[in-house]
CSV table of C-alpha atoms and ligand atoms in Angstrom, one decimal:
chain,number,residue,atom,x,y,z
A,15,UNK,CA,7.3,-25.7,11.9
A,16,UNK,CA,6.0,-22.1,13.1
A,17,UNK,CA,3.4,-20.7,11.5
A,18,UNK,CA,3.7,-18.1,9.3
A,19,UNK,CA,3.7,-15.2,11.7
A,20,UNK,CA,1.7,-12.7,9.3
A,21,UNK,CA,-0.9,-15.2,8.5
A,22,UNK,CA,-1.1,-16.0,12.3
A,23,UNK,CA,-1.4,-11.9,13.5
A,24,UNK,CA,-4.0,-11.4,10.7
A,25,UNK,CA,-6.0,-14.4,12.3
A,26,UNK,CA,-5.4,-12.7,15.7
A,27,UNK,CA,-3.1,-15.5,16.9
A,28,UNK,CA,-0.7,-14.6,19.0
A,29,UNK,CA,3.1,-14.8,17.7
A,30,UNK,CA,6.5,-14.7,19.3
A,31,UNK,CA,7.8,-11.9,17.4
A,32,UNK,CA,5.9,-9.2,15.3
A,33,UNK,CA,5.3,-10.2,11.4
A,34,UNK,CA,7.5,-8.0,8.9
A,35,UNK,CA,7.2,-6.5,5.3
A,36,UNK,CA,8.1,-3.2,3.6
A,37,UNK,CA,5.7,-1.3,2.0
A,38,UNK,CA,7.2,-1.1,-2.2
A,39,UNK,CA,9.6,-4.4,-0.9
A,40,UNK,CA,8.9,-5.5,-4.5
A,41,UNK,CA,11.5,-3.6,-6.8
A,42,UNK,CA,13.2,-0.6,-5.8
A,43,UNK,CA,16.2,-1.6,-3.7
A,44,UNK,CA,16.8,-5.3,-5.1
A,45,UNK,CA,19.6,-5.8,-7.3
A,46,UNK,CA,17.9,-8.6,-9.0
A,47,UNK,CA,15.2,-6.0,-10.3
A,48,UNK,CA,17.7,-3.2,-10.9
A,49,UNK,CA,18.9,-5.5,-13.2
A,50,UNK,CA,15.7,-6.8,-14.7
A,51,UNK,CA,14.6,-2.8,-15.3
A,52,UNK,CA,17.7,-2.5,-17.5
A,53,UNK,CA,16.1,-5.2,-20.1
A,54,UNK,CA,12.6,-4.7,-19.4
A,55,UNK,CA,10.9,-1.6,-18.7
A,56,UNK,CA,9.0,-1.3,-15.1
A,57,UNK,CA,5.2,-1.0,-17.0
A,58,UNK,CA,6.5,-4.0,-19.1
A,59,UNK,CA,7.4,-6.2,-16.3
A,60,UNK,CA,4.2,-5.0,-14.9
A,61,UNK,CA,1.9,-6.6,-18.1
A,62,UNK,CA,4.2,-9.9,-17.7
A,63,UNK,CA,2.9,-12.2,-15.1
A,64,UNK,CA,5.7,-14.5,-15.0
A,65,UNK,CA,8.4,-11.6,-14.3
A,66,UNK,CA,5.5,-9.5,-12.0
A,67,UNK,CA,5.2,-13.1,-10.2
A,68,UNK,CA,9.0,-13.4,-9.9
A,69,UNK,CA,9.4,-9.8,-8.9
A,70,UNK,CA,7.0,-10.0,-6.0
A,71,UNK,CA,8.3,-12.8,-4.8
A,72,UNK,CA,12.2,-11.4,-4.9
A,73,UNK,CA,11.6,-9.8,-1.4
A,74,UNK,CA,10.7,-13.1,0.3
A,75,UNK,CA,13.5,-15.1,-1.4
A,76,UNK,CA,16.1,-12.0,-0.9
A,77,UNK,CA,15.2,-10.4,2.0
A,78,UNK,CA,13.0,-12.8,4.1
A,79,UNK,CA,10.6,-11.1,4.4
A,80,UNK,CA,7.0,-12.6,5.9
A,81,UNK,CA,4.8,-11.6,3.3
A,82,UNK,CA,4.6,-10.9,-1.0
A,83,UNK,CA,3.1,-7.8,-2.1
A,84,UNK,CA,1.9,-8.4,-5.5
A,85,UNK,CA,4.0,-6.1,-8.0
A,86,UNK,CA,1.9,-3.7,-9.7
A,87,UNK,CA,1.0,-0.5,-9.3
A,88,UNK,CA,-2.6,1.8,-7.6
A,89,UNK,CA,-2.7,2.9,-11.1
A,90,UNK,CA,-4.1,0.4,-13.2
A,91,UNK,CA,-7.5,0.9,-11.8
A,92,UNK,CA,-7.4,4.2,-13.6
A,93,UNK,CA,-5.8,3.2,-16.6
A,94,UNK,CA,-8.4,0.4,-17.2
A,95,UNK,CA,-11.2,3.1,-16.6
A,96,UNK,CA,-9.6,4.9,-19.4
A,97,UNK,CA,-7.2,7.4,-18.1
A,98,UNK,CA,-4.1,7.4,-19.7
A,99,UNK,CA,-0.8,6.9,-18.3
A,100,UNK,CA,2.8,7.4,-19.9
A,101,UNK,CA,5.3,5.3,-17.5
A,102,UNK,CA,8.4,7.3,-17.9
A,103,UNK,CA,12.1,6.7,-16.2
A,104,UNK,CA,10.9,9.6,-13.4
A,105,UNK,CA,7.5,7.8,-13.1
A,106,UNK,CA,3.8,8.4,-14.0
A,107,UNK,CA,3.1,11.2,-16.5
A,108,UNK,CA,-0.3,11.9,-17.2
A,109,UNK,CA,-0.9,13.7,-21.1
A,110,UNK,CA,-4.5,14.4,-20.2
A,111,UNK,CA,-5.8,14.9,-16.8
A,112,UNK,CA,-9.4,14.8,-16.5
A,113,UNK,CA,-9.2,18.8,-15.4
A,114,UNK,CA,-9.0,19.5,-18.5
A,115,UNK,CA,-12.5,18.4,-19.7
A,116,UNK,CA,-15.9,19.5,-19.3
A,117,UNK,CA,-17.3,16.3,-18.4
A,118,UNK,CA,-14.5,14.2,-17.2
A,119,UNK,CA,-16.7,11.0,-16.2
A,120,UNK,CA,-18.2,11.0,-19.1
A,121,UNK,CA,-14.7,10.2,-20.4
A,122,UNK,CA,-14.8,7.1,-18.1
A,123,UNK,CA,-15.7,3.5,-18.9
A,124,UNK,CA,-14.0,0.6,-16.8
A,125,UNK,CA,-12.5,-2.5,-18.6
A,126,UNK,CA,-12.3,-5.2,-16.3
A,127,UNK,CA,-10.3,-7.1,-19.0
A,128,UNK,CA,-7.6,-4.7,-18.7
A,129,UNK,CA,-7.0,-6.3,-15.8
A,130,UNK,CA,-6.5,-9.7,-16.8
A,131,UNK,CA,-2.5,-9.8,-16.6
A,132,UNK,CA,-2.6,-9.3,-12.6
A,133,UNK,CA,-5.2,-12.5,-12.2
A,134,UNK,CA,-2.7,-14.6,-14.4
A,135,UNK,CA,0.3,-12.8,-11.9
A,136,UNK,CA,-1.8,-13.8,-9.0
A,137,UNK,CA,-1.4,-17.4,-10.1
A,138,UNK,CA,1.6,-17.3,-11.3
A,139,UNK,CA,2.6,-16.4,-8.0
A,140,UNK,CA,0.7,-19.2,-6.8
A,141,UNK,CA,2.7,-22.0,-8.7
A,142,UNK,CA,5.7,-20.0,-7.9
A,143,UNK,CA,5.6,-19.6,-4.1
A,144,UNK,CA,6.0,-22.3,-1.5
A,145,UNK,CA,2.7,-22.7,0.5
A,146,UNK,CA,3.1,-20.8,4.1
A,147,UNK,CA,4.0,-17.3,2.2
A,148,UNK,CA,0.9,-15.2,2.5
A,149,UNK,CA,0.5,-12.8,-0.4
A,150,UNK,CA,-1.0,-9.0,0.0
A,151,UNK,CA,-3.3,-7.8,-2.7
A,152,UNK,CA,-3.7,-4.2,-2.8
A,153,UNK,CA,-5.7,-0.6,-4.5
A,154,UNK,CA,-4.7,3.2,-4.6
A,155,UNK,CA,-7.1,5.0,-2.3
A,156,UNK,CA,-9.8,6.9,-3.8
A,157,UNK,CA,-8.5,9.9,-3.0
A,158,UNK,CA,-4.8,9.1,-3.7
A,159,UNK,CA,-6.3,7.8,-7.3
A,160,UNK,CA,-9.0,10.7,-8.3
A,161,UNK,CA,-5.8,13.0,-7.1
A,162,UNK,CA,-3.7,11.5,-10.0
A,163,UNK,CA,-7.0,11.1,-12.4
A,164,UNK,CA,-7.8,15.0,-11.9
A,165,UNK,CA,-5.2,16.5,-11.4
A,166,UNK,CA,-2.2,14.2,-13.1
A,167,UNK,CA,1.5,14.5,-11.5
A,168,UNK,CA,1.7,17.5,-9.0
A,169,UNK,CA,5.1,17.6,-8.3
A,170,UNK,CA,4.2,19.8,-5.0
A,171,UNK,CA,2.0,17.2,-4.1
A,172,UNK,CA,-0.7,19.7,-2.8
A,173,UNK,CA,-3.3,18.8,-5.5
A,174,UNK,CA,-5.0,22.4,-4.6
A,175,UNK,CA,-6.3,22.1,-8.0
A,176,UNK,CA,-8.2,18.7,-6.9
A,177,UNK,CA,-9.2,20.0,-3.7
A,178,UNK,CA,-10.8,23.2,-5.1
A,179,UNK,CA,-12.4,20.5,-7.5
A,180,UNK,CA,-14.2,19.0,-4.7
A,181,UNK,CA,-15.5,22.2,-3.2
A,182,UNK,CA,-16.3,23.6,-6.5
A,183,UNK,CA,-18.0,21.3,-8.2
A,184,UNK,CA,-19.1,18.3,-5.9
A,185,UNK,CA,-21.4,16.7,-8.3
A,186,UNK,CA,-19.2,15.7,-11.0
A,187,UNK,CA,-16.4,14.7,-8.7
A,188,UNK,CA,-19.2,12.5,-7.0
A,189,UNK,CA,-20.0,10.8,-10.5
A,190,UNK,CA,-15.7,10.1,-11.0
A,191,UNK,CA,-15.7,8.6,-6.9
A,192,UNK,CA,-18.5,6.2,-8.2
A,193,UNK,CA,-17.5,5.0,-11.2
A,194,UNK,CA,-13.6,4.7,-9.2
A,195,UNK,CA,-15.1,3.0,-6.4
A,196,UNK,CA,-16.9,0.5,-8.6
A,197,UNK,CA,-14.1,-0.2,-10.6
A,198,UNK,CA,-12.1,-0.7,-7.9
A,199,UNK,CA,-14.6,-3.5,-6.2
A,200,UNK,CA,-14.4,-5.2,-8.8
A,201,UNK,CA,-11.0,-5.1,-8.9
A,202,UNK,CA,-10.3,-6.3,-5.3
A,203,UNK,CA,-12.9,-9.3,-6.4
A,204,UNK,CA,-10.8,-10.2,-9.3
A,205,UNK,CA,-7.5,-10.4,-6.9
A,206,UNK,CA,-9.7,-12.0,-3.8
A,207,UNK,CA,-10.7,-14.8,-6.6
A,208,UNK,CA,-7.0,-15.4,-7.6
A,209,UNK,CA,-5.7,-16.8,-3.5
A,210,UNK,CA,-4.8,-13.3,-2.3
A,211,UNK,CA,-4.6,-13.6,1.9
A,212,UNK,CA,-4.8,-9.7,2.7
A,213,UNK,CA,-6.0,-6.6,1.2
A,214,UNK,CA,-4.1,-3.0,1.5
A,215,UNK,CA,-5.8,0.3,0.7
A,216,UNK,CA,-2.8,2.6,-0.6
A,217,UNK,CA,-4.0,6.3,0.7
A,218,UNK,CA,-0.9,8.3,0.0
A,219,UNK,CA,-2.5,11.5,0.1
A,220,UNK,CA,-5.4,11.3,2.9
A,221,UNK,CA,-3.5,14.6,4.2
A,222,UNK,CA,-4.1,16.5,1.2
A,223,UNK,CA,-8.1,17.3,2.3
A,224,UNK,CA,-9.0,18.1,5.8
A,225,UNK,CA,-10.5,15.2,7.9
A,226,UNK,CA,-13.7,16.5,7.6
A,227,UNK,CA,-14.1,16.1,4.0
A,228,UNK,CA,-12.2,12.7,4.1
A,229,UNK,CA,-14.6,11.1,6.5
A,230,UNK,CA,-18.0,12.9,4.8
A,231,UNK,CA,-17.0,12.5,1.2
A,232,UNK,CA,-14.2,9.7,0.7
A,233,UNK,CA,-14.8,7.6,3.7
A,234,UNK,CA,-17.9,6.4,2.6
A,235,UNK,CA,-16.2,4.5,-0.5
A,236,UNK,CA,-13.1,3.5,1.7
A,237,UNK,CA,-16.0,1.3,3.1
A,238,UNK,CA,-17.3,-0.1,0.6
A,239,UNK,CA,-13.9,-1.4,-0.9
A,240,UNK,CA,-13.3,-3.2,2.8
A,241,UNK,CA,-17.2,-4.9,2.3
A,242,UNK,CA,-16.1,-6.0,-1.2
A,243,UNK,CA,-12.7,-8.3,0.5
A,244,UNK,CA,-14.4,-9.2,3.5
A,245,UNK,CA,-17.1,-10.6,1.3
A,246,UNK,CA,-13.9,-13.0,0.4
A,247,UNK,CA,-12.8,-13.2,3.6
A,248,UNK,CA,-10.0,-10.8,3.5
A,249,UNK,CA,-8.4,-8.9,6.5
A,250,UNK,CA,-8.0,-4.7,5.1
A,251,UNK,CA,-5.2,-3.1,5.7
A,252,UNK,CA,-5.9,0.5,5.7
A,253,UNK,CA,-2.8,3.1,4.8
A,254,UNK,CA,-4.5,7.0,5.4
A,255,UNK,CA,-0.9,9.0,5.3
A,256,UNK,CA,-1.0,12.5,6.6
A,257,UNK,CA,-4.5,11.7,8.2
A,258,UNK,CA,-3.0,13.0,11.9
A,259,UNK,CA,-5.6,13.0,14.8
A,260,UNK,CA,-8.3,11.4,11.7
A,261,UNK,CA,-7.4,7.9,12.8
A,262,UNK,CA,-9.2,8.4,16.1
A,263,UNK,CA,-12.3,8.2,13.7
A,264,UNK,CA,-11.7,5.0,12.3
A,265,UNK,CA,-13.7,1.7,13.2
A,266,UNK,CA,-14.4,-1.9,12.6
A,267,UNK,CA,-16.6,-0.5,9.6
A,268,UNK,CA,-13.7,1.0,7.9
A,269,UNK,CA,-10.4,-1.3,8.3
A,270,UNK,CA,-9.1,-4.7,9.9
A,271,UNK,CA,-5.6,-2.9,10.9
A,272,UNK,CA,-4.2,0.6,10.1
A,273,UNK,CA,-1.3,1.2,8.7
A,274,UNK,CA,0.7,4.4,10.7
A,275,UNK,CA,2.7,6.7,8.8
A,276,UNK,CA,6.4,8.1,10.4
A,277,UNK,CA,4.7,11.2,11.3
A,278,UNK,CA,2.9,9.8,13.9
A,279,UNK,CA,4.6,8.1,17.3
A,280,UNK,CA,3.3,4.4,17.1
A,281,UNK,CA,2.8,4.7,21.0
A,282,UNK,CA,0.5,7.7,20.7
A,283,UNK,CA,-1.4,6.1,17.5
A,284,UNK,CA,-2.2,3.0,19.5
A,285,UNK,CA,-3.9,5.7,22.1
A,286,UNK,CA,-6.3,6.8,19.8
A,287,UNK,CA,-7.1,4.2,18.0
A,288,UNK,CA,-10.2,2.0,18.4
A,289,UNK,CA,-8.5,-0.9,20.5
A,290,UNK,CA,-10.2,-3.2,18.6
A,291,UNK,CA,-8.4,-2.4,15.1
A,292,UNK,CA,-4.6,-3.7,14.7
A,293,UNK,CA,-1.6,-1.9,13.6
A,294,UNK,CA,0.8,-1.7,10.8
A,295,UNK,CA,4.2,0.8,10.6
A,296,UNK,CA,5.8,2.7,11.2
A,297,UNK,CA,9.6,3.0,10.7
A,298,UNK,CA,10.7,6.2,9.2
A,299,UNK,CA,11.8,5.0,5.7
A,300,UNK,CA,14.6,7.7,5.6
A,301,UNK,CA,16.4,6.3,9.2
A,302,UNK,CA,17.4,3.2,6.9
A,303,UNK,CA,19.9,5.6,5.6
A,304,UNK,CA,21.5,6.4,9.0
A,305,UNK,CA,24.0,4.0,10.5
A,306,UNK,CA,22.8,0.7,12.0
A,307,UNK,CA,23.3,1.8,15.4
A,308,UNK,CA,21.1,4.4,15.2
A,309,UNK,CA,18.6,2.2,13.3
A,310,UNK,CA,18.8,-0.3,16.3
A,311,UNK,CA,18.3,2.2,18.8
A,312,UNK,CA,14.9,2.7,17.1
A,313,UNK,CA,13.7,-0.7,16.5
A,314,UNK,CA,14.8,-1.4,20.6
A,315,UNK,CA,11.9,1.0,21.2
A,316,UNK,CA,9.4,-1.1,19.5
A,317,UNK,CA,10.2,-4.0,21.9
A,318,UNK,CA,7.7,-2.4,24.8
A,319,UNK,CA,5.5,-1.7,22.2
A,320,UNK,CA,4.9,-5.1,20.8
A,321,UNK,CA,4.9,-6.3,24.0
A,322,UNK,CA,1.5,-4.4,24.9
A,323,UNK,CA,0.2,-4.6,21.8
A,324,UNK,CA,0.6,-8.1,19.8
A,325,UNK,CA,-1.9,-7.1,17.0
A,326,UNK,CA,0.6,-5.1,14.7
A,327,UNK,CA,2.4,-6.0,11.9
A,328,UNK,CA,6.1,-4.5,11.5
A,329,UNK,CA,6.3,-1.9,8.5
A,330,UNK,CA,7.8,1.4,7.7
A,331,UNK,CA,5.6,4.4,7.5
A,332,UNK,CA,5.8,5.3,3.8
A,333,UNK,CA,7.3,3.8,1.2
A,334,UNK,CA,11.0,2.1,0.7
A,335,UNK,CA,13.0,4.8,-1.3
A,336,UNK,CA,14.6,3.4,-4.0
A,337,UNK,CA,18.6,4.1,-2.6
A,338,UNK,CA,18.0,2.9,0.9
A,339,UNK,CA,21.3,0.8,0.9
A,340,UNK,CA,19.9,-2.9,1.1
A,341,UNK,CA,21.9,-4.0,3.7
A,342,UNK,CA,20.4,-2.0,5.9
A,343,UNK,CA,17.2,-3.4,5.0
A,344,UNK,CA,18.5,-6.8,5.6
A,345,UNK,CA,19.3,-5.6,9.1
A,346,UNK,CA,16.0,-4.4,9.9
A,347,UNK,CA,14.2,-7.4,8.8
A,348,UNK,CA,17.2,-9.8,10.6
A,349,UNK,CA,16.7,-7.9,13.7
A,350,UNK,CA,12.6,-8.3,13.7
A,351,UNK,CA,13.5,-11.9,13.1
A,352,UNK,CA,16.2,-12.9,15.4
A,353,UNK,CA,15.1,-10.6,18.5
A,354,UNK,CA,13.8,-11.6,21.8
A,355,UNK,CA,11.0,-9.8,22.0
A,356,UNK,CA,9.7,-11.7,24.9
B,16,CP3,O1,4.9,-2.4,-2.5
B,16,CP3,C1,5.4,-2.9,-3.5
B,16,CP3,O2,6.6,-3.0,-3.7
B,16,CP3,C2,4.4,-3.4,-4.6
B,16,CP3,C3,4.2,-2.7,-5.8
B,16,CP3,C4,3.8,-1.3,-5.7
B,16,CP3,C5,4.3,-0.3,-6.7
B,16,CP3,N1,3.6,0.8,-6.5
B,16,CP3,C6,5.4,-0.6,-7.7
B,16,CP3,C7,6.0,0.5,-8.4
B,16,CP3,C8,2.9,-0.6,-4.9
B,16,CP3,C9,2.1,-1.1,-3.8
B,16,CP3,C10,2.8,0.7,-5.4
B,16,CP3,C11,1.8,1.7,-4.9
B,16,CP3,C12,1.9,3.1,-5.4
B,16,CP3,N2,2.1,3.6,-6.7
B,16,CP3,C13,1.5,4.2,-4.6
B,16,CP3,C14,1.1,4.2,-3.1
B,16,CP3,C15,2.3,4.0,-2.2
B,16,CP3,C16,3.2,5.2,-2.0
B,16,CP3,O3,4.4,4.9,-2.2
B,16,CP3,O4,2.7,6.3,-1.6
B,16,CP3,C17,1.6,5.4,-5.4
B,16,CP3,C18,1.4,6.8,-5.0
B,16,CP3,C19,2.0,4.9,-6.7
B,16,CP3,C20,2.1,5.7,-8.0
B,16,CP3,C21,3.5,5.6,-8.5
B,16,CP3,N3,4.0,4.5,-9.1
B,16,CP3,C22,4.5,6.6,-8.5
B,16,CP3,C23,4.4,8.0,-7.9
B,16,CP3,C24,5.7,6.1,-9.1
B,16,CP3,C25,6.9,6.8,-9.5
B,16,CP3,C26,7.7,7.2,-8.3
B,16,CP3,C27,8.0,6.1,-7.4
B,16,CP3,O5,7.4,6.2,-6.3
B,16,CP3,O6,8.8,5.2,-7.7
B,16,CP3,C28,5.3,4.7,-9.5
B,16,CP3,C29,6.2,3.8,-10.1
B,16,CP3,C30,6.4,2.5,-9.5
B,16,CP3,N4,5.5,1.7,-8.8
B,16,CP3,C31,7.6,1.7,-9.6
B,16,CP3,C32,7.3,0.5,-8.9
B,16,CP3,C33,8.3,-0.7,-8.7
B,16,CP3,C34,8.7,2.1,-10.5
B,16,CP3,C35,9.9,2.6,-9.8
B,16,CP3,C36,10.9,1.5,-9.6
B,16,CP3,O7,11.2,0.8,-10.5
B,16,CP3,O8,11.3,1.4,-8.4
């Protein structure tokens, strides 16, 4: 039997055809966990590891798709360092964002025990899963998570509130971005000790600060989340979306493979970035809602791509949206799988 071709592009093997998964596969468009969310709320299923463990592993069994994302959310990490989060039917809600106080880190004290329920999903998953499917741990960004820790939901998504936050009064944001970034090493340690095979950084909102301040203030921790899973071995997937022209900065240092949002032509991305980093993406989540045709005539021009470029692993470029009609998803992921791409 072939091996599995994620595990084999993350090992820089070479594979016949590209590796695929969706970024939020687990959930969303499955009618298996439409139905389970009518029982059990999505925070509940969340906290149980043998329906987070069956849920993750949906996509595989459903779909086929290469790998498992492990279903939870970047926002545990903030809830165990004490911020509170209502899960309502629209999503997060956020009673107190840390805006509001004086001294917000103050306010914040990590409980790695908080965190027990996704080691016991990790091996549920484990017992669950049959041996070749690689499973991808995962984070929130720093700055995706301080955005939501500050500044709670902005439904514009411009956090200018956080932004003028980091300008305005640096050191206290410095003291949150510590006590985050700690948190969160020890959090990718906790899912690197439970048989994880790859590590994504979630950095939804990299394009709400300029590049600049990214790669002089936020950068620096980006780092030192990628040393804490290569300390386990782990290849980092690194998802920046909205960075634009700031992937030309990354390096070695800062990722194993970067994962390209729809904004940005996969072709051009692979021109400026370091050659020796691999890619992830980029499929513009909203085509899935156009006919097949037209969804085929966009995956054909992947074909060149892949054939210059071996080290990438087939995604979208943001998130599935939860109406994409799922057979279209099941074309998508058919059509990576059945292709000549030879
Ligand atoms: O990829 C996966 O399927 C694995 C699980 C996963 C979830 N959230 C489950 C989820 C992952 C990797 C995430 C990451 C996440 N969470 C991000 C980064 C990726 C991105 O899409 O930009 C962000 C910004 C969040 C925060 C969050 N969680 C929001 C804003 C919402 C509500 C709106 C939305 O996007 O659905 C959630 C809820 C959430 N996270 C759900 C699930 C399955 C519940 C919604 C549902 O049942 O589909």
């Amino acid at each position: 039997m072939q091996k599995n071709p994620f595990l084999a592009v993350i090992n820089n093997e070479q594979t016949q055809r590209p590796p695929i998964w969706m970024m939020r596969q687990a959930g969303r468009v499955l009618p298996r966990y439409r139905k389970l969310t009518q029982v059990t709320p999505f925070r509940k299923i969340m906290a149980n590891p043998k329906l987070a463990a069956e849920v993750t592993l949906m996509p595989i069994e459903d779909v086929g798709m290469d790998a498992a994302i492990l279903f939870s959310d970047i926002l545990v990490v903030p809830e165990a360092l004490g911020v509170k989060v209502d899960w309502t039917s629209e999503g997060p809600s956020f009673p107190t964002p840390l805006l509001s106080m004086e001294r917000p880190a103050d306010s914040l004290h990590f409980e790695l025990n908080d965190l027990n329920h996704v080691a016991e999903t990790l091996d549920e998953i484990q017992r669950q899963k049959s041996p070749e499917t690689p499973v991808i741990g995962f984070c929130g960004g720093i700055l995706t998570c301080l955005c939501y820790m500050l500044g709670g939901r902005d439904k514009s998504m411009q956090f200018t509130d956080v932004v003028r936050y980091l300008y305005t009064n640096r050191e206290e944001a410095t003291l949150i971005l510590e006590k985050l970034t700690s948190a969160t090493e020890s959090y990718v340690h906790l899912q690197a000790a439970h048989g994880i095979n790859a590590f994504q950084i979630f950095e939804s909102f990299a394009g709400t600060i300029s590049v600049e301040l990214y790669s002089s203030i936020i950068m620096p921790y980006i780092r030192r989340i990628t040393a804490a899973a290569r300390s386990h071995g782990l290849p980092v997937i690194f998802f920046p979306k909205g960075f634009g022209v700031g992937i030309k900065t990354l390096t070695k240092e800062d990722c194993d493979f970067v994962s390209i949002d729809w904004h940005t032509p996969i072709v051009e991305a692979r021109k400026m970035i370091d050659p020796e980093l691999g890619l992830q993406g980029n499929l513009e989540p909203r085509l899935l809602f156009a006919s097949k045709k037209d969804i085929e005539k966009q995956l054909k021009t992947y074909i060149p791509f892949f054939r210059e470029n071996p080290k990438w692993i087939f995604n979208l470029g943001h998130g599935l949206l939860k109406d994409t009609p799922l057979e279209n998803v099941q074309f998508v992921t058919e059509w990576v799988k059945n292709t000549d791409w030879q």
